PDB file of C-alpha atoms in Angstrom:
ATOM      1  CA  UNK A  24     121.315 109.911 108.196  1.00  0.00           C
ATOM      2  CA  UNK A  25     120.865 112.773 105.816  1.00  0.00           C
ATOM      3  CA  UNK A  26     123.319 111.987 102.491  1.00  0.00           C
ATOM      4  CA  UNK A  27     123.963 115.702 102.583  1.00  0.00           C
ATOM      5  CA  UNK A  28     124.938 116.850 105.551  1.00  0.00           C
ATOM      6  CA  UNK A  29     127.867 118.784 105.859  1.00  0.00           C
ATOM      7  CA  UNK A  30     128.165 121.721 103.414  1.00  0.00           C
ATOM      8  CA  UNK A  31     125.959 123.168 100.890  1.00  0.00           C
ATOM      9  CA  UNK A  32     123.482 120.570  99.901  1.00  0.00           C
ATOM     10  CA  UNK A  33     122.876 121.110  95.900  1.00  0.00           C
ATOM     11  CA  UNK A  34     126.762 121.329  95.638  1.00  0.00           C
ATOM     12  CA  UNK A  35     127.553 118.202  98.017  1.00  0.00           C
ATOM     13  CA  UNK A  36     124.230 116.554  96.104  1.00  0.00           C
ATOM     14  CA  UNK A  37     125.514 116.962  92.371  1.00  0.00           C
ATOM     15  CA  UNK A  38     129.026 116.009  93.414  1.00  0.00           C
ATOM     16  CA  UNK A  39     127.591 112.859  94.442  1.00  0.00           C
ATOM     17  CA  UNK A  40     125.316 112.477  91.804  1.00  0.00           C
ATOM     18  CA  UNK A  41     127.742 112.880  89.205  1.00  0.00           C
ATOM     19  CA  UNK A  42     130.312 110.400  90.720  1.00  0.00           C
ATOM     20  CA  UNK A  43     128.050 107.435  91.175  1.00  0.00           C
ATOM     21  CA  UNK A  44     127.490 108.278  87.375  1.00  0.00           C
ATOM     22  CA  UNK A  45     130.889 108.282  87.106  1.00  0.00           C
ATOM     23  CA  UNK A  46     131.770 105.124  88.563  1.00  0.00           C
ATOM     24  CA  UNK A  47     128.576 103.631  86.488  1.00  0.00           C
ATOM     25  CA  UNK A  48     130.194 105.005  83.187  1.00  0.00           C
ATOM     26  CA  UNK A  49     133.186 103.356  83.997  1.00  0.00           C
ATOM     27  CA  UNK A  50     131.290  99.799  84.148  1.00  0.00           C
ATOM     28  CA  UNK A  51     128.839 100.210  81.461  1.00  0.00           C
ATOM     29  CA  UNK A  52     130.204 103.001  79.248  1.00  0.00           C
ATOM     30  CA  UNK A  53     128.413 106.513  79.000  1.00  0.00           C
ATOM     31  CA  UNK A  54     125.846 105.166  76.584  1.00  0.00           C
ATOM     32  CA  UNK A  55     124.348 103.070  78.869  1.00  0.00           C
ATOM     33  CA  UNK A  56     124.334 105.239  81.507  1.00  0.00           C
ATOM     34  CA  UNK A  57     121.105 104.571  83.808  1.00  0.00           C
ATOM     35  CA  UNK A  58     119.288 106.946  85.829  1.00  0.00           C
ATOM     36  CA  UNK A  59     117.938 104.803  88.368  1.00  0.00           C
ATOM     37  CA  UNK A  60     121.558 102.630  88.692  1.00  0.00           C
ATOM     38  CA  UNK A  61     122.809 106.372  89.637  1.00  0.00           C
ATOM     39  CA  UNK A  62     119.601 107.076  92.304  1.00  0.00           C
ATOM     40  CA  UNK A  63     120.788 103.984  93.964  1.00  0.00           C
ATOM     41  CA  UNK A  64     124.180 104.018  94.220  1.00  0.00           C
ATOM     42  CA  UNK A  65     123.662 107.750  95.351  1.00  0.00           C
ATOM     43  CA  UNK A  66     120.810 106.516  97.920  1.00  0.00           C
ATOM     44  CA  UNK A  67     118.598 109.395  96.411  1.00  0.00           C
ATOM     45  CA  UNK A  68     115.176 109.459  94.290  1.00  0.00           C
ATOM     46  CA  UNK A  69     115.573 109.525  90.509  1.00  0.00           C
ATOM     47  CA  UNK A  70     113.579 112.876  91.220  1.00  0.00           C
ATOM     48  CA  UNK A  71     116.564 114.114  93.103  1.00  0.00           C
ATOM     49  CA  UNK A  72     118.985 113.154  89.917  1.00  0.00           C
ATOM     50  CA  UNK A  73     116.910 114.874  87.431  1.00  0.00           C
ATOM     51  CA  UNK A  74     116.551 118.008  89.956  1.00  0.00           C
ATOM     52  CA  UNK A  75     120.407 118.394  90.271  1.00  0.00           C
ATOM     53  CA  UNK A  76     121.943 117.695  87.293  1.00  0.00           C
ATOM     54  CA  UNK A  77     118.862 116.758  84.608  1.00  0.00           C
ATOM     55  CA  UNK A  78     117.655 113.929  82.326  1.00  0.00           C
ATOM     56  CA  UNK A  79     120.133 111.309  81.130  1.00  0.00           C
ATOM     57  CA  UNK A  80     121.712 113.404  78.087  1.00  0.00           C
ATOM     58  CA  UNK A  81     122.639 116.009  80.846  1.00  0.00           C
ATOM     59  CA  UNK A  82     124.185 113.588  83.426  1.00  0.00           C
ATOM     60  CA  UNK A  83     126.367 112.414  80.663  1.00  0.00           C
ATOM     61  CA  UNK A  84     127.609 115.543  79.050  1.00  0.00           C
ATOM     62  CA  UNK A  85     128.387 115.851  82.451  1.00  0.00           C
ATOM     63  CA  UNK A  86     130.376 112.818  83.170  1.00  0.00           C
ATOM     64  CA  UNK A  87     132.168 113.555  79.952  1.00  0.00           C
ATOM     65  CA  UNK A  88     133.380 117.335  80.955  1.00  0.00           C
ATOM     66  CA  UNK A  89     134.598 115.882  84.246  1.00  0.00           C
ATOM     67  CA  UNK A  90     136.764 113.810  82.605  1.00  0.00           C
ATOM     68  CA  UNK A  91     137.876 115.457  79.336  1.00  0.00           C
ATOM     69  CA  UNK A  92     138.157 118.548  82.608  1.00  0.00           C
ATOM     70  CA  UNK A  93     140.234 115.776  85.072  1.00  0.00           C
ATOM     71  CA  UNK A  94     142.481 114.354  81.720  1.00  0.00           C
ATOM     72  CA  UNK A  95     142.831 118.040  80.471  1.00  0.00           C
ATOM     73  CA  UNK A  96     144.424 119.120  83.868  1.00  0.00           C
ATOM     74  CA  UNK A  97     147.332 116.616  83.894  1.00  0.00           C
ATOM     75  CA  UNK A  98     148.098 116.826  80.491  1.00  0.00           C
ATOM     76  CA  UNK A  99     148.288 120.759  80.488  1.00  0.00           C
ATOM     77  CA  UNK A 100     150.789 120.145  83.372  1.00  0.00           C
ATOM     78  CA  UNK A 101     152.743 118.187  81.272  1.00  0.00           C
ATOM     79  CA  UNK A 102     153.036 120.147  78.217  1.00  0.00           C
ATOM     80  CA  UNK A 103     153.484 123.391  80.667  1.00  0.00           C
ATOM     81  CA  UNK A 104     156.137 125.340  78.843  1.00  0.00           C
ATOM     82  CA  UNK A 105     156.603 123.492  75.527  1.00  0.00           C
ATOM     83  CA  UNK A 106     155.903 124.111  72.072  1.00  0.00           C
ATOM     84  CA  UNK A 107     155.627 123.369  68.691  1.00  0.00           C
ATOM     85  CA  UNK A 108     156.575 119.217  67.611  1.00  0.00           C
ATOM     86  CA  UNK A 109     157.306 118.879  71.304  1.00  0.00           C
ATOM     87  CA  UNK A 110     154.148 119.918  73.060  1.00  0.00           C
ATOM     88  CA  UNK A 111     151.978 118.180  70.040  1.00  0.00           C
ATOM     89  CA  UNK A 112     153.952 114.798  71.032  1.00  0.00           C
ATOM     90  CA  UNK A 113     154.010 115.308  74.701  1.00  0.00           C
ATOM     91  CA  UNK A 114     150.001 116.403  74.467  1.00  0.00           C
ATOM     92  CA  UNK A 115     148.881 113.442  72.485  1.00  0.00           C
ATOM     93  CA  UNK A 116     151.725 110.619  74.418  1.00  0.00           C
ATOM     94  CA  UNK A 117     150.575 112.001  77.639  1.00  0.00           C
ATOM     95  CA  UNK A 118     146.714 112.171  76.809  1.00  0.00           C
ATOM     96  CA  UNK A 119     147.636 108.179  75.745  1.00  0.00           C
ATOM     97  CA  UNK A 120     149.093 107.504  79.197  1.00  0.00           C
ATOM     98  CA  UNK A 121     146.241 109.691  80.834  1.00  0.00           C
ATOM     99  CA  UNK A 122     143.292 108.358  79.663  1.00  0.00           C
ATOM    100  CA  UNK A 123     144.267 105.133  80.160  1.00  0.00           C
ATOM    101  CA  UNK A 124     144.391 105.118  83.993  1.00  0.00           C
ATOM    102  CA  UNK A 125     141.106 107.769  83.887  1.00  0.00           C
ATOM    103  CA  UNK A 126     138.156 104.772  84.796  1.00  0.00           C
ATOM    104  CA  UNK A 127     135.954 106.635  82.919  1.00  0.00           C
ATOM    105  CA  UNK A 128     138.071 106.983  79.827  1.00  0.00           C
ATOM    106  CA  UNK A 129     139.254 103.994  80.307  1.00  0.00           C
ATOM    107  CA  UNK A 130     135.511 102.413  80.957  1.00  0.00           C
ATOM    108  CA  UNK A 131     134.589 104.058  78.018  1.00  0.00           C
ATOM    109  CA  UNK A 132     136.917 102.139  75.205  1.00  0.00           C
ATOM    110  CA  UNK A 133     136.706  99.244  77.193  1.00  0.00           C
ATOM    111  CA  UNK A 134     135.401  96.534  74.524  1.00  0.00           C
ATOM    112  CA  UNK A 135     132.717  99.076  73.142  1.00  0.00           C
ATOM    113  CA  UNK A 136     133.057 101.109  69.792  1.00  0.00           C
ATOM    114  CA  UNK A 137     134.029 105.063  70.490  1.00  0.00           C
ATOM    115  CA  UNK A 138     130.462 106.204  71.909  1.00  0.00           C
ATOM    116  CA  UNK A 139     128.755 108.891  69.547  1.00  0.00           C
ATOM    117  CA  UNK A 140     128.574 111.289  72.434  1.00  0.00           C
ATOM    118  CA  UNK A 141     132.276 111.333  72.456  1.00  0.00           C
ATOM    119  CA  UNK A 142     133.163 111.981  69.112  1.00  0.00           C
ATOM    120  CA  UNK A 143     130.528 114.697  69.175  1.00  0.00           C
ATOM    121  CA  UNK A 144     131.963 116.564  71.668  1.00  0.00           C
ATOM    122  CA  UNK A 145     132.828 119.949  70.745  1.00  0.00           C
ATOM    123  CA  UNK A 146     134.819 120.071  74.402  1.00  0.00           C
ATOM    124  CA  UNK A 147     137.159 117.367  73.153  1.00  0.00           C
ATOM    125  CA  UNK A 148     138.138 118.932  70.190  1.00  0.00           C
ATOM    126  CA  UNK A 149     138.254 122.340  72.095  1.00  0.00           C
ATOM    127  CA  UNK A 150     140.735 120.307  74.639  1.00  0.00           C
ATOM    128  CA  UNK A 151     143.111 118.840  71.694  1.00  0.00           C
ATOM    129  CA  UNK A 152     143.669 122.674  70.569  1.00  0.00           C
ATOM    130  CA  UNK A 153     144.606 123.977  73.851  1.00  0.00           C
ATOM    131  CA  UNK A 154     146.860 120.856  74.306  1.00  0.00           C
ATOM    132  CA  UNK A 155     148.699 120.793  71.648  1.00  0.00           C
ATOM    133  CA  UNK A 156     148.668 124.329  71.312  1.00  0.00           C
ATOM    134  CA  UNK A 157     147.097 123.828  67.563  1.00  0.00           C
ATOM    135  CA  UNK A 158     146.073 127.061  65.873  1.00  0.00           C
ATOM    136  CA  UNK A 159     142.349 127.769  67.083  1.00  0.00           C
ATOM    137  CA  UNK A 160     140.567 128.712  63.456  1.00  0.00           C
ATOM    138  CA  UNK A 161     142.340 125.293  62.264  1.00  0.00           C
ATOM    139  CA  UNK A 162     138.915 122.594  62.753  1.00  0.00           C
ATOM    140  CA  UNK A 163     140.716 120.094  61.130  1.00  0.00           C
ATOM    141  CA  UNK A 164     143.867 119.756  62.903  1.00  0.00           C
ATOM    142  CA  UNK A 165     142.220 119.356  66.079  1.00  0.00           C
ATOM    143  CA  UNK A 166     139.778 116.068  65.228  1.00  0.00           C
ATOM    144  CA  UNK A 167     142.890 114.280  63.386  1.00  0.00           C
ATOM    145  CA  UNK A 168     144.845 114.423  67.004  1.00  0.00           C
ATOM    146  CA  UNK A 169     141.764 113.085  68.619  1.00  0.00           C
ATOM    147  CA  UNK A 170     141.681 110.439  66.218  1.00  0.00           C
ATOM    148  CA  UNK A 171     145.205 109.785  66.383  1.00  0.00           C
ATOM    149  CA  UNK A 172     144.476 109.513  70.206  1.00  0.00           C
ATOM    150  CA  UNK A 173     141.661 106.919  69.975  1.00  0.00           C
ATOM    151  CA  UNK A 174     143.587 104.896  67.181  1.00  0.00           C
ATOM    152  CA  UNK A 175     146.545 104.247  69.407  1.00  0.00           C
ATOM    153  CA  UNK A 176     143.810 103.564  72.186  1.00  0.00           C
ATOM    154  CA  UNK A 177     142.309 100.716  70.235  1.00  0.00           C
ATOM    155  CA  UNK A 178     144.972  99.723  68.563  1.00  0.00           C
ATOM    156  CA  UNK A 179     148.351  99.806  71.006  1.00  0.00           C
ATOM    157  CA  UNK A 180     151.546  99.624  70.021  1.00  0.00           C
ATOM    158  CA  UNK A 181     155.062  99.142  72.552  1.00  0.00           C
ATOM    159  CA  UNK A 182     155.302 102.311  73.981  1.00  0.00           C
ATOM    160  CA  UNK A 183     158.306 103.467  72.574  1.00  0.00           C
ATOM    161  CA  UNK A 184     156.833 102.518  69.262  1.00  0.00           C
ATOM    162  CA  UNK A 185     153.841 105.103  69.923  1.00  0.00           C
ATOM    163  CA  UNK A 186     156.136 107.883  71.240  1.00  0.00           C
ATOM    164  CA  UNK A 187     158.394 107.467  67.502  1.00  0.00           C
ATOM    165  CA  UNK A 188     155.315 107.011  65.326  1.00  0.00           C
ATOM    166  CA  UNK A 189     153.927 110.132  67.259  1.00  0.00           C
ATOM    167  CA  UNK A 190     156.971 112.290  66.816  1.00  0.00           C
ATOM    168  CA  UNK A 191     157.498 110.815  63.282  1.00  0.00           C
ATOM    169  CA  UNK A 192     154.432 110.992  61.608  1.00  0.00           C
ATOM    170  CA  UNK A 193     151.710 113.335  63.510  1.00  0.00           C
ATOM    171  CA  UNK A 194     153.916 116.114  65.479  1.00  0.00           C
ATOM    172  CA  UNK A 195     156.246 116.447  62.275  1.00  0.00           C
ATOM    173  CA  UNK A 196     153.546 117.301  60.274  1.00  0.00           C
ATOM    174  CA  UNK A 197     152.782 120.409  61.859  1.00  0.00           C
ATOM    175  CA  UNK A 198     156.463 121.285  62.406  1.00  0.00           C
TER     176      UNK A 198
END
């Protein structure tokens, strides 16, 4: 049976391609992403991968913007209409809650240091601005959230412990 039928094949094909890699990242982390694990689990040549989506460094930048894309959706939804201490709180408590039922956020902190290729993401810094409405000519502000973020990944406290250390110590600051 062809693994494409039914709708417009490079579409359907890098849909496919990029969840298998996807569902790999969420086992193995984006670092160790492997072309040929994807081919399989696809049921396609590693030719096929690299025609659709590219080499390896492409497939994850990929995976990546899916889900800093999927993560960025819900959290927009929930900071829809606030502002100032309340939207910084809500962005960085709800990007908490978020990426921790994402599997391939949650895949990727799973008992591996931050990958490189997430920290170097321009898109994730990009996607703490917009969140918590920071002030876009303001680099700074932007990677201390993100940190924030991944320290309270790593390093979890009660959950109403986050929420008042969040509201205490990283919203107030840019009240």
């Amino acid at each position: 049976m062809d693994w494409l039928a039914g709708g417009d094949r490079t579409e359907l094909a890098t849909e496919r391609i990029y969840a298998a890699a996807a569902a790999s990242a969420a086992l193995h982390g984006l670092d160790r992403l492997n072309i040929d694990e994807v081919a399989a689990r696809v049921g396609c040549s590693r030719a096929t991968v690299y025609r659709h989506v590219g080499g390896k460094r492409q497939l994850r930048d990929g995976v990546l913007a899916r889900s800093i894309a999927r993560i960025g959706a819900e959290v927009a939804a929930a900071v829809d209409g606030l502002d100032g201490e309340d939207r910084i709180a809500r962005a960085i408590l709800g990007s908490l809650e978020t990426i921790r039922t994402d599997p391939v956020a949650a895949g990727l902190l799973a008992g591996a240091p931050v990958a490189r290729s997430l920290l170097d993401s321009p898109r994730l810094a990009g996607t703490a601005t917009a969140l918590a409405g920071l002030p876009v000519d303001d680099a700074v502000a932007p990677e201390w959230v993100v940190r924030v973020v991944l320290a309270l990944l790593y390093w979890p406290m009660p959950r109403d412990d986050e929420e008042a250390v969040v509201r205490r110590f990283v919203a107030a600051a840019f009240a």
